[in-house]
PDB file of C-alpha atoms in Angstrom:
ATOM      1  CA  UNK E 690       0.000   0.000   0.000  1.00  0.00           C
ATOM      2  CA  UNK E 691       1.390   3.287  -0.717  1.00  0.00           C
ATOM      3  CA  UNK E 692       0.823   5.557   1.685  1.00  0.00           C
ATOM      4  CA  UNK E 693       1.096   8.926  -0.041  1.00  0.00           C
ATOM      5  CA  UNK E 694      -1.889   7.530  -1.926  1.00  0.00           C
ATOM      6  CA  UNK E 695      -4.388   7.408   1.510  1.00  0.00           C
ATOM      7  CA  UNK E 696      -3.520  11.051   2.248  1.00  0.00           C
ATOM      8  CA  UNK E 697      -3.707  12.571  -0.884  1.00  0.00           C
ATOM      9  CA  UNK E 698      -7.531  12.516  -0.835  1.00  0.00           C
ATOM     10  CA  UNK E 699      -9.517  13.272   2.113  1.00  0.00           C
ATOM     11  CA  UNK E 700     -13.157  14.408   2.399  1.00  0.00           C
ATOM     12  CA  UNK E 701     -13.014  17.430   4.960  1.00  0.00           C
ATOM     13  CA  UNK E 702     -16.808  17.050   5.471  1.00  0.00           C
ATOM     14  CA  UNK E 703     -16.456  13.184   6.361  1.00  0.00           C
ATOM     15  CA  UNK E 704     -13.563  14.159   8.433  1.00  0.00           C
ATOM     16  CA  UNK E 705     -15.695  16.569  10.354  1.00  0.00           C
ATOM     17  CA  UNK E 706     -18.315  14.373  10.928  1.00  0.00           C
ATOM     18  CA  UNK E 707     -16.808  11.051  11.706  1.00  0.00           C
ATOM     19  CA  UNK E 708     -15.170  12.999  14.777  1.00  0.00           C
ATOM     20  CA  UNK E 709     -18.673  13.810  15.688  1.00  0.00           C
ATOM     21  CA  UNK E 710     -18.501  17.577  15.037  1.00  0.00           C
ATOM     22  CA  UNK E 711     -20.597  19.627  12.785  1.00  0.00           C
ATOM     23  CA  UNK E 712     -20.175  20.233   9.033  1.00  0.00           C
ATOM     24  CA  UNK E 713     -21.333  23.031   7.373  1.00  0.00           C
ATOM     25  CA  UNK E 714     -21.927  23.959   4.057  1.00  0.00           C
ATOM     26  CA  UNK E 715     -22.664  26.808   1.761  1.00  0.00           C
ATOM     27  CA  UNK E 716     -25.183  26.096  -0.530  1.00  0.00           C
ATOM     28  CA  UNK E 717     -24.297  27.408  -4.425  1.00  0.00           C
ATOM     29  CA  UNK E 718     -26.813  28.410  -6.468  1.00  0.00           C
ATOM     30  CA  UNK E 719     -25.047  31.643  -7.840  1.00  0.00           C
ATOM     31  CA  UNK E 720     -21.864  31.265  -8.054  1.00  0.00           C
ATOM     32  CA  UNK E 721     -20.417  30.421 -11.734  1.00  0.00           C
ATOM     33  CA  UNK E 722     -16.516  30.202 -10.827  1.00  0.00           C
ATOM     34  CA  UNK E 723     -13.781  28.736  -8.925  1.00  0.00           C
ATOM     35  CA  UNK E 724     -14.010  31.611  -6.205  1.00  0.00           C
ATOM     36  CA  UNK E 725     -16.823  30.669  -4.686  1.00  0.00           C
ATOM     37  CA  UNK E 726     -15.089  27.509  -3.221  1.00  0.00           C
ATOM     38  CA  UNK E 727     -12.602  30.089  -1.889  1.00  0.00           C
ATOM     39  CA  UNK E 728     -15.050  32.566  -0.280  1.00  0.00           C
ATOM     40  CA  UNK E 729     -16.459  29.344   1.385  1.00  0.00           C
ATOM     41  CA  UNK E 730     -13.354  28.307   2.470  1.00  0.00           C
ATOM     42  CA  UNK E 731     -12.537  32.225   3.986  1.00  0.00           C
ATOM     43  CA  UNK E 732     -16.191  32.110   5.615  1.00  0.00           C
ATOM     44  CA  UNK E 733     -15.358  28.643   7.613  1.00  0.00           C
ATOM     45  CA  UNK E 734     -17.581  26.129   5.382  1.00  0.00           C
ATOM     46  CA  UNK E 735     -16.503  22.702   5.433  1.00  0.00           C
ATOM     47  CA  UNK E 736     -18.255  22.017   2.206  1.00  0.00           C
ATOM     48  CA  UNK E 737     -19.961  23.247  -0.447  1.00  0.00           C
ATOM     49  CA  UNK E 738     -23.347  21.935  -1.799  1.00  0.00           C
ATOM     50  CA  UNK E 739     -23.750  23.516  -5.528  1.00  0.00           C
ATOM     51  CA  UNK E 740     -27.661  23.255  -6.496  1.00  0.00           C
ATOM     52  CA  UNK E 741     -27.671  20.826 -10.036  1.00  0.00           C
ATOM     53  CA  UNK E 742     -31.626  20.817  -9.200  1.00  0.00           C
ATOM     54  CA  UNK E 743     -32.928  24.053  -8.945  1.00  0.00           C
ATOM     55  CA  UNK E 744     -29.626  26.146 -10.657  1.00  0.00           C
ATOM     56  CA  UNK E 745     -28.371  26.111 -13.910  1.00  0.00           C
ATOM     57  CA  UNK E 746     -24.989  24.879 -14.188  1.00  0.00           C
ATOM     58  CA  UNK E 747     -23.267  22.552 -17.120  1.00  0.00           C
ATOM     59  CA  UNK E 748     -20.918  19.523 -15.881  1.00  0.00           C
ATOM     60  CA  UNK E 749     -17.920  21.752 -16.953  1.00  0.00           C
ATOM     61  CA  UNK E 750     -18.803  24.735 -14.451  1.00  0.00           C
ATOM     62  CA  UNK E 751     -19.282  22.188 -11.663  1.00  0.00           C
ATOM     63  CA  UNK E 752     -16.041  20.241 -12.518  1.00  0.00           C
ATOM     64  CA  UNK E 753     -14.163  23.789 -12.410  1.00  0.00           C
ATOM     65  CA  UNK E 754     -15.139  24.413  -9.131  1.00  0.00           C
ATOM     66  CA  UNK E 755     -15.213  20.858  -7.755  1.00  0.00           C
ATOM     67  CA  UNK E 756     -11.139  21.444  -8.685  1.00  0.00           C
ATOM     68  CA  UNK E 757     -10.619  24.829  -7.105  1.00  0.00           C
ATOM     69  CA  UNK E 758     -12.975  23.365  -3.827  1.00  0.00           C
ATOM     70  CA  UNK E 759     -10.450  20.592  -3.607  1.00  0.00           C
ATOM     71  CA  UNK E 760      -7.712  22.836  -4.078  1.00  0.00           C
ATOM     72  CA  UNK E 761      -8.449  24.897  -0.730  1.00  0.00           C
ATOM     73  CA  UNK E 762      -9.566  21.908   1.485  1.00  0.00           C
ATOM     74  CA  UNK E 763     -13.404  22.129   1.064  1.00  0.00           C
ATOM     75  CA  UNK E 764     -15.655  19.412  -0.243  1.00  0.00           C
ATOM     76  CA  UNK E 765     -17.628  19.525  -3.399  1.00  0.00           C
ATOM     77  CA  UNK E 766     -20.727  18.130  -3.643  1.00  0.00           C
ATOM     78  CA  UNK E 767     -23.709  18.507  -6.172  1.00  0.00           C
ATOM     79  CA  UNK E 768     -27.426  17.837  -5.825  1.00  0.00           C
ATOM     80  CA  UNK E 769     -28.347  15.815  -8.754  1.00  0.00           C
ATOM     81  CA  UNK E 770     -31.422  17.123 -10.632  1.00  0.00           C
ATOM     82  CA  UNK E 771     -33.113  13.519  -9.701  1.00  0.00           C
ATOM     83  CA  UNK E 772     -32.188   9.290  -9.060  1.00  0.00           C
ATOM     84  CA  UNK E 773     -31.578   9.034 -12.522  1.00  0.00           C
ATOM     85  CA  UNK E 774     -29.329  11.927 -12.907  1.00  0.00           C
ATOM     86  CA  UNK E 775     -27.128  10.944 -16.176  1.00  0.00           C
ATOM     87  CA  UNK E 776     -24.450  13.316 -15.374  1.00  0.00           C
ATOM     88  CA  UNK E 777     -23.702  11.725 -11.571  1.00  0.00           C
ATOM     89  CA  UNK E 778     -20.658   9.520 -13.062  1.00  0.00           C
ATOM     90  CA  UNK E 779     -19.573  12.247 -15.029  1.00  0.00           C
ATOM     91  CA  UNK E 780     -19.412  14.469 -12.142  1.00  0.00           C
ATOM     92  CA  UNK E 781     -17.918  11.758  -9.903  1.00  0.00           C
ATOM     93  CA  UNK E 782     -14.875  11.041 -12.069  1.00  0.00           C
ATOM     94  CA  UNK E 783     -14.073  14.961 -12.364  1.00  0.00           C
ATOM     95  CA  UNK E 784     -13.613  15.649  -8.733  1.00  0.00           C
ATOM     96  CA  UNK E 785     -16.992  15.731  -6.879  1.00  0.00           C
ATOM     97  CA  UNK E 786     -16.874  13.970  -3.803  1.00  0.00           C
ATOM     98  CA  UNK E 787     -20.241  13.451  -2.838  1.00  0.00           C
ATOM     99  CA  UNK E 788     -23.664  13.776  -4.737  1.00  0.00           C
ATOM    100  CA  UNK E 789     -27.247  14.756  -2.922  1.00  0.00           C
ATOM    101  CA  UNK E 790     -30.082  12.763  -4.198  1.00  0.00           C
ATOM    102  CA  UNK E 791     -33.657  14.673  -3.883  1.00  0.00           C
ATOM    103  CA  UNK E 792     -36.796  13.131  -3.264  1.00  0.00           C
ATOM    104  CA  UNK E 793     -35.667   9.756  -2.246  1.00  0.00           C
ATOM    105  CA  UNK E 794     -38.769   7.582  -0.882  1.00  0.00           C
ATOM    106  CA  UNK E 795     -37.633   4.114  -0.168  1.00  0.00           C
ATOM    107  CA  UNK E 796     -35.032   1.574   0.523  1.00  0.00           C
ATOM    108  CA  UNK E 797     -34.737   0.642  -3.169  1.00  0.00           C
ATOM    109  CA  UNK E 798     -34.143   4.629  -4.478  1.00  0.00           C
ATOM    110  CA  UNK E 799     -31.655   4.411  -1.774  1.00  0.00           C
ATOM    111  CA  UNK E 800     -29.841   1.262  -3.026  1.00  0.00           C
ATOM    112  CA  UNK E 801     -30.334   2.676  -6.889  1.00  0.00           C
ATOM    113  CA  UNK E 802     -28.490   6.187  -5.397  1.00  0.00           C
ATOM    114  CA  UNK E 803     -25.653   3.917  -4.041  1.00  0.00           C
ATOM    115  CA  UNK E 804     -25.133   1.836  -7.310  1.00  0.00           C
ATOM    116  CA  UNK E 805     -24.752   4.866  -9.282  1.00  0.00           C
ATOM    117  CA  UNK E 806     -21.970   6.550  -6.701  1.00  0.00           C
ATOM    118  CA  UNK E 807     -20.056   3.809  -5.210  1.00  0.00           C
ATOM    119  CA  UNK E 808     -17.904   0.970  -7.272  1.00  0.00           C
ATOM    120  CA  UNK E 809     -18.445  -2.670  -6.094  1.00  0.00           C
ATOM    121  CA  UNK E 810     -18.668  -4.660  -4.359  1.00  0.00           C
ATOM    122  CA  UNK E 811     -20.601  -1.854  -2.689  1.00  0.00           C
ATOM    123  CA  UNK E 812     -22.334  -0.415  -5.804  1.00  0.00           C
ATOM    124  CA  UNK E 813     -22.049  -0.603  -9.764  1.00  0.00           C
ATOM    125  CA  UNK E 814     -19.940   2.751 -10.693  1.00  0.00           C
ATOM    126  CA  UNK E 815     -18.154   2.280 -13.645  1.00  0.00           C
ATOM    127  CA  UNK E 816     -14.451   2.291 -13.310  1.00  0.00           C
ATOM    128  CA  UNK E 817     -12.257   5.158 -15.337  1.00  0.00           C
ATOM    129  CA  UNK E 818      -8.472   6.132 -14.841  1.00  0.00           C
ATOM    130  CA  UNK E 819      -6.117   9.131 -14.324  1.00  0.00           C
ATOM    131  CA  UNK E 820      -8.878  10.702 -11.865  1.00  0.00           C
ATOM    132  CA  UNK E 821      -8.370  14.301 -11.375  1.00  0.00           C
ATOM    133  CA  UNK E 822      -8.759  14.054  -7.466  1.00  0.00           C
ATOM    134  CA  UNK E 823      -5.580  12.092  -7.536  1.00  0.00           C
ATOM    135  CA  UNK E 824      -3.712  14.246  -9.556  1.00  0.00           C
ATOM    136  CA  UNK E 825      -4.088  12.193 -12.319  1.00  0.00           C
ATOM    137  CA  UNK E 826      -1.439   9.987 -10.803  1.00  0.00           C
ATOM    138  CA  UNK E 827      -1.406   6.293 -11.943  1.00  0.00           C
ATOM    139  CA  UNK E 828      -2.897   3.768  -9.145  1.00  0.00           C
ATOM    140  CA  UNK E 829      -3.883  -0.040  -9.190  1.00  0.00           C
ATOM    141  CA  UNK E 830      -7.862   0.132  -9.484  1.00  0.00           C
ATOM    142  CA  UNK E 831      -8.297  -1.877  -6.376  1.00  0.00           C
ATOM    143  CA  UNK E 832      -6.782   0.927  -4.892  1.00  0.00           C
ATOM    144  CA  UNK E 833      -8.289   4.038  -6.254  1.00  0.00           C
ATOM    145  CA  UNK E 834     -11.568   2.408  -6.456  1.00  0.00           C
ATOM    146  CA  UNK E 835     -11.347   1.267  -2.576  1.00  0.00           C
ATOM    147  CA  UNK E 836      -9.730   5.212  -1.759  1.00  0.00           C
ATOM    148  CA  UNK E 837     -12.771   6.564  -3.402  1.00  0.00           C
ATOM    149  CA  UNK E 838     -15.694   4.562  -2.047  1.00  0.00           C
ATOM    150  CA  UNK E 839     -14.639   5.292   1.508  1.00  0.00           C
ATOM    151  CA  UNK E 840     -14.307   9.260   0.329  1.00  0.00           C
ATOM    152  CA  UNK E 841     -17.402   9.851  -1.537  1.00  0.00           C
ATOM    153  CA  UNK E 842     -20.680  10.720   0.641  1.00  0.00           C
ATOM    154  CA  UNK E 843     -23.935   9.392  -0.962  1.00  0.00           C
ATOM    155  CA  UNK E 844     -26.740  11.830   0.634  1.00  0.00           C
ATOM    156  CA  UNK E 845     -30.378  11.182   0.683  1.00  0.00           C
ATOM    157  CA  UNK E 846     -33.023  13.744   0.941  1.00  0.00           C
ATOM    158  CA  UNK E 847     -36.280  13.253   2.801  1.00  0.00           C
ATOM    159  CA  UNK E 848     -38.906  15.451   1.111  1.00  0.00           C
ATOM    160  CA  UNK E 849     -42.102  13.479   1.363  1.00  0.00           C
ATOM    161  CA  UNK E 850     -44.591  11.444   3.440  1.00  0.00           C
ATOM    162  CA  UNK E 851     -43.125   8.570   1.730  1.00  0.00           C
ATOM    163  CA  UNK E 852     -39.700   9.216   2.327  1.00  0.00           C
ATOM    164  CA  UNK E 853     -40.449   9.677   6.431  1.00  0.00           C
ATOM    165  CA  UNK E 854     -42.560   6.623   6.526  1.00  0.00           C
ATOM    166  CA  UNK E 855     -39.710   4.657   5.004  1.00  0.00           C
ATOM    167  CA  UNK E 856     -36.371   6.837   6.928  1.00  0.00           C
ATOM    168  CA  UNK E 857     -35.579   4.105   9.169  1.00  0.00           C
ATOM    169  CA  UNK E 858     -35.341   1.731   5.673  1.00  0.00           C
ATOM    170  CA  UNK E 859     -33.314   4.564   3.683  1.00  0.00           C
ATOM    171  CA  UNK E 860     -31.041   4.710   6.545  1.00  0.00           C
ATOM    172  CA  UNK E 861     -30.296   0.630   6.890  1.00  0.00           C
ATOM    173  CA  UNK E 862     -29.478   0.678   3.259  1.00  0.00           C
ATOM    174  CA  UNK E 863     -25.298   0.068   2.962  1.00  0.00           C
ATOM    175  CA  UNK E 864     -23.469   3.039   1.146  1.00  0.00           C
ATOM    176  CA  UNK E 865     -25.379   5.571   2.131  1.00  0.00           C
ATOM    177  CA  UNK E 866     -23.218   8.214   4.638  1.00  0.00           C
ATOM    178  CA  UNK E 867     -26.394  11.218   5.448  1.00  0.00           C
ATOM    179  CA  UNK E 868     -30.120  11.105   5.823  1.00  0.00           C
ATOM    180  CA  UNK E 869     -30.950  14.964   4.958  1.00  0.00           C
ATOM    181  CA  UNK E 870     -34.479  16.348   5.508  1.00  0.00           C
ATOM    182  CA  UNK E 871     -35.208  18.765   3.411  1.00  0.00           C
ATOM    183  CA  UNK E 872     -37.737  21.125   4.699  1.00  0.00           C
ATOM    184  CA  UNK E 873     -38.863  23.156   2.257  1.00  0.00           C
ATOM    185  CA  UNK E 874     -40.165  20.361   0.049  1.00  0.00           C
ATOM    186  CA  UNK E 875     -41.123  18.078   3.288  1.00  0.00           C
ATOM    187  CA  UNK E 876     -43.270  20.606   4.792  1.00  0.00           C
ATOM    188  CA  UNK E 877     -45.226  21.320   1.069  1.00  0.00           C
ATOM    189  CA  UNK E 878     -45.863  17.645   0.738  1.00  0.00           C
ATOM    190  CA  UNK E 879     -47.107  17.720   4.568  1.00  0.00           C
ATOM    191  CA  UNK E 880     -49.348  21.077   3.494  1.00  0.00           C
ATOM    192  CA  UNK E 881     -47.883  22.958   5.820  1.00  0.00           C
ATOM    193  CA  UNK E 882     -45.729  25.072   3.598  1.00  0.00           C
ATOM    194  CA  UNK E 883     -43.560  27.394   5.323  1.00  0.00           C
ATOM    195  CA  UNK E 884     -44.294  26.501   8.275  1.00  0.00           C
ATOM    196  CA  UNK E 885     -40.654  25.859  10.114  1.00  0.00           C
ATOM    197  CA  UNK E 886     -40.928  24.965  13.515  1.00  0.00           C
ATOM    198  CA  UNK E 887     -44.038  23.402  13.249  1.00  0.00           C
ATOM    199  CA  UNK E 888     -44.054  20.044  15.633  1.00  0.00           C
ATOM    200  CA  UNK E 889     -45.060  18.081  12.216  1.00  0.00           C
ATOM    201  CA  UNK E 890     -41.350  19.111  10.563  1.00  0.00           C
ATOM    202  CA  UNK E 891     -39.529  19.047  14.039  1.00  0.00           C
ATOM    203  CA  UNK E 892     -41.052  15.646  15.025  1.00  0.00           C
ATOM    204  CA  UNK E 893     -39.955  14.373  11.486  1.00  0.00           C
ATOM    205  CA  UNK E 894     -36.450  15.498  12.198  1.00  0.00           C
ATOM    206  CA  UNK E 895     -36.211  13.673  15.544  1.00  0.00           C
ATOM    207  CA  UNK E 896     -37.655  10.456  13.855  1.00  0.00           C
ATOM    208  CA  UNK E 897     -35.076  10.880  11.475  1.00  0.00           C
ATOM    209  CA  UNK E 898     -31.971  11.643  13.368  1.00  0.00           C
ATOM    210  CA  UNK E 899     -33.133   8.403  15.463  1.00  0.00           C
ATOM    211  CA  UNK E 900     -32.715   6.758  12.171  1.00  0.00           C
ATOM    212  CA  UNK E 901     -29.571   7.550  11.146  1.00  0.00           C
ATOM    213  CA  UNK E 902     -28.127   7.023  14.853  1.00  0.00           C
ATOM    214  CA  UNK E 903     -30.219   2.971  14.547  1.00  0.00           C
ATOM    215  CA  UNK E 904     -27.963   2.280  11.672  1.00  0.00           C
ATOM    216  CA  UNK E 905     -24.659   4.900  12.090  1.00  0.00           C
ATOM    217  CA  UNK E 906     -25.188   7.402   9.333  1.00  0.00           C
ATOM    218  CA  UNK E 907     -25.172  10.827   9.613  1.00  0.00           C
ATOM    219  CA  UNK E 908     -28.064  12.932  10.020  1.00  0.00           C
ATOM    220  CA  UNK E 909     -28.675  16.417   8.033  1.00  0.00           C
ATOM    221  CA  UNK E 910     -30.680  19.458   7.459  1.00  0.00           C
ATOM    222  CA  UNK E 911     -31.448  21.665   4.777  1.00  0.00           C
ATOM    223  CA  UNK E 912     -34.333  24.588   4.204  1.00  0.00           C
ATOM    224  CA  UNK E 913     -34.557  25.980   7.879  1.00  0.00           C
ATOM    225  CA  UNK E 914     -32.322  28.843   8.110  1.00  0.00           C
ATOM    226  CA  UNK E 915     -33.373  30.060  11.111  1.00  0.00           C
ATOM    227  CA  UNK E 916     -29.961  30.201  13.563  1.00  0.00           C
ATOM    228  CA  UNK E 917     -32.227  29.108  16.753  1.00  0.00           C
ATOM    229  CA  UNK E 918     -33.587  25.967  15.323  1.00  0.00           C
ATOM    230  CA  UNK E 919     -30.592  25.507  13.980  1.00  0.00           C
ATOM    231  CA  UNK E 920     -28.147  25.229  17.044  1.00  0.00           C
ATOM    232  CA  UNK E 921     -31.559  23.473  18.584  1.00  0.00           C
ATOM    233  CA  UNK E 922     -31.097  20.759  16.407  1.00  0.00           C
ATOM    234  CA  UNK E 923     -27.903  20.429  16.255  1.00  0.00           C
ATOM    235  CA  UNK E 924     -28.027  19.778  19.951  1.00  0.00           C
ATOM    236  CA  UNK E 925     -30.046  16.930  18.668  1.00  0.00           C
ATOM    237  CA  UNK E 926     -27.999  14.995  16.864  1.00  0.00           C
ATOM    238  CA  UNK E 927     -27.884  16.973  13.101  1.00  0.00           C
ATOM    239  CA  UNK E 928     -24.191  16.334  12.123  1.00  0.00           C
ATOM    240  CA  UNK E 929     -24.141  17.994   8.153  1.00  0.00           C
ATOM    241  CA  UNK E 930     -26.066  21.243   8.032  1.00  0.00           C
ATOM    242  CA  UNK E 931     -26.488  24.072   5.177  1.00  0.00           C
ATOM    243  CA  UNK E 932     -26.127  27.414   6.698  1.00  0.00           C
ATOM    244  CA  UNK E 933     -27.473  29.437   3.775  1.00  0.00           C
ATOM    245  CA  UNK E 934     -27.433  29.743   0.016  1.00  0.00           C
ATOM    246  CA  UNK E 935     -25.549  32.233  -1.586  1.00  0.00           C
ATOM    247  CA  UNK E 936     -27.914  34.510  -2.941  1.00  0.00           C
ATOM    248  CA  UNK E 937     -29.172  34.641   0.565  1.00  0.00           C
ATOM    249  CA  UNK E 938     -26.063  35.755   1.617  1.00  0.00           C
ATOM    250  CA  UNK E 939     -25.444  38.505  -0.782  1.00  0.00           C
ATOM    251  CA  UNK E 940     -28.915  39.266   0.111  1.00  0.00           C
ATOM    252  CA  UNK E 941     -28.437  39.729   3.690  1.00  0.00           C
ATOM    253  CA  UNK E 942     -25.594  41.794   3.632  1.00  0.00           C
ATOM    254  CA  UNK E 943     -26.565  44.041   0.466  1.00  0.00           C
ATOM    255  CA  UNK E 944     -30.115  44.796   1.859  1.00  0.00           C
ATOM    256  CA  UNK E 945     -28.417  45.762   5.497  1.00  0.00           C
ATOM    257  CA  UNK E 946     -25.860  47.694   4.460  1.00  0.00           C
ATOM    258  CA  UNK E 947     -28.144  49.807   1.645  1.00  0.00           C
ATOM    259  CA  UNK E 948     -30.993  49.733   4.880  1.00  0.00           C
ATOM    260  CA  UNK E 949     -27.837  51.691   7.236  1.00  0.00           C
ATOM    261  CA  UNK E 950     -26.790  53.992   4.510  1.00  0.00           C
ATOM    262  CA  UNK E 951     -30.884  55.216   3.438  1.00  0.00           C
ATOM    263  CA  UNK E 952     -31.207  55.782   7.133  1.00  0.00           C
ATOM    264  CA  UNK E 953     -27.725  57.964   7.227  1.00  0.00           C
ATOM    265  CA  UNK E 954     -28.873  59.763   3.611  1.00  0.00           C
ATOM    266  CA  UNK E 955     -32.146  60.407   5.430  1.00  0.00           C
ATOM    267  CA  UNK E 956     -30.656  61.888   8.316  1.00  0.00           C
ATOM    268  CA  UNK E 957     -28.035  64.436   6.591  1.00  0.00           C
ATOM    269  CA  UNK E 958     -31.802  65.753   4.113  1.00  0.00           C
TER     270      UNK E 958
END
């Protein structure tokens, strides 16, 4: 075994969660180029989550800043558009190191999520060669393909009834690293839109992170953005959070600063 070869790649956001700490991540849905990996990196993100459902983005633009994220020590990973995603191995074998499924309702969406990200025996990835995340350096495939099954995170999202009745099935299923409810979409299906901090959503969040501590996967949360409920439920056991998207961040900042500087303009009339 060559040793050089089991340090060269590591997954800061497994690293932060197998020692039982929080990871965080920036969700992109803006960002077009490498910097945005870096302005993560400067704002303390462990990870970045760049939106391939909701954003437009081409497999280049992600594989450009899958490259620079790796570059400064934070994890890509992309949120397929859906299960059968076309584009996962493609994004996979250019330096993603973990793909978000949406909408995943059973055990067997679970097992197809884990065929398409993980080479076997575990799943049924197809095996390439000179892979970017190892510097294109030569390895035995028995090697690189072991390296990268234990690096690359296979994330679930629970967005509907269906999904919560089966959690404590998605979570059993082998190769899959983080249950993530997603409350946006879980709380619509519910028909309580909108309504964060509603027992319904925070019940389903206990009965999930239950789950993933039954079968020793990670548990995660995406949608609430409010910092209370946040640190709440983190105190309960949510181990890979998003902490905002980052539109909402220019957002924030942009409307407080122009909100301070109308209220010094109106002052000095």
């Amino acid at each position: 075994m060559n040793a050089s070869n089991e340090t060269l790649v590591r997954n800061p956001l497994k690293d932060r969660m197998a020692a039982d700490d929080v990871a965080l991540g920036m969700v992109v849905r803006l960002g077009r180029s490498a910097e945005i990996a870096r302005i993560a990196r400067a704002t303390g993100h462990d990870f970045i989550f760049v939106d391939g459902q909701h954003a437009l983005y081409s497999p280049e633009t992600i594989g450009h800043i899958a490259q620079a994220a790796i570059g400064c020590g934070v994890a890509p990973i992309v949120r397929a558009r859906h299960l059968a995603d076309a584009d996962v191995p493609r994004f996979l074998d250019n330096g993603v190191m973990g793909i978000v499924y949406p909408d995943v309702n059973n055990a067997e969406e679970a097992r197809r999520a884990v065929e398409a990200c993980k080479f076997p025996p575990v799943g049924r990835r197809s095996v390439s060669g000179a892979y970017s995340i190892f510097d294109f350096k030569p390895m035995p495939v028995a090697e690189s393909s072991r390296i990268l099954n234990d690096t690359t995170l296979v994330i679930c999202m629970i967005e509907t009834a269906e999904g919560l009745e089966n959690v404590e099935a998605i979570a059993a299923v082998e190769g899959v690293d983080v249950v993530h409810i997603g409350c946006n979409d879980l709380l619509t299906n519910l028909g309580r839109p909108g309504a964060f901090g509603d027992p319904i959503i925070m019940d389903a969040i206990d009965r999930m992170i239950r789950a993933c501590k039954a079968h020793g996967k990670w548990a995660g949360l995406g949608g609430d953005r409010d910092l209370g409920r946040q640190a709440e439920l983190i105190g309960r056991g949510i181990r890979f959070i998003t902490t905002q998207t980052d539109i909402g961040f220019l957002m924030a900042e942009a409307g407080r600063r122009v909100s301070e500087l109308r209220k010094v303009a109106e002052a000095n009339r």
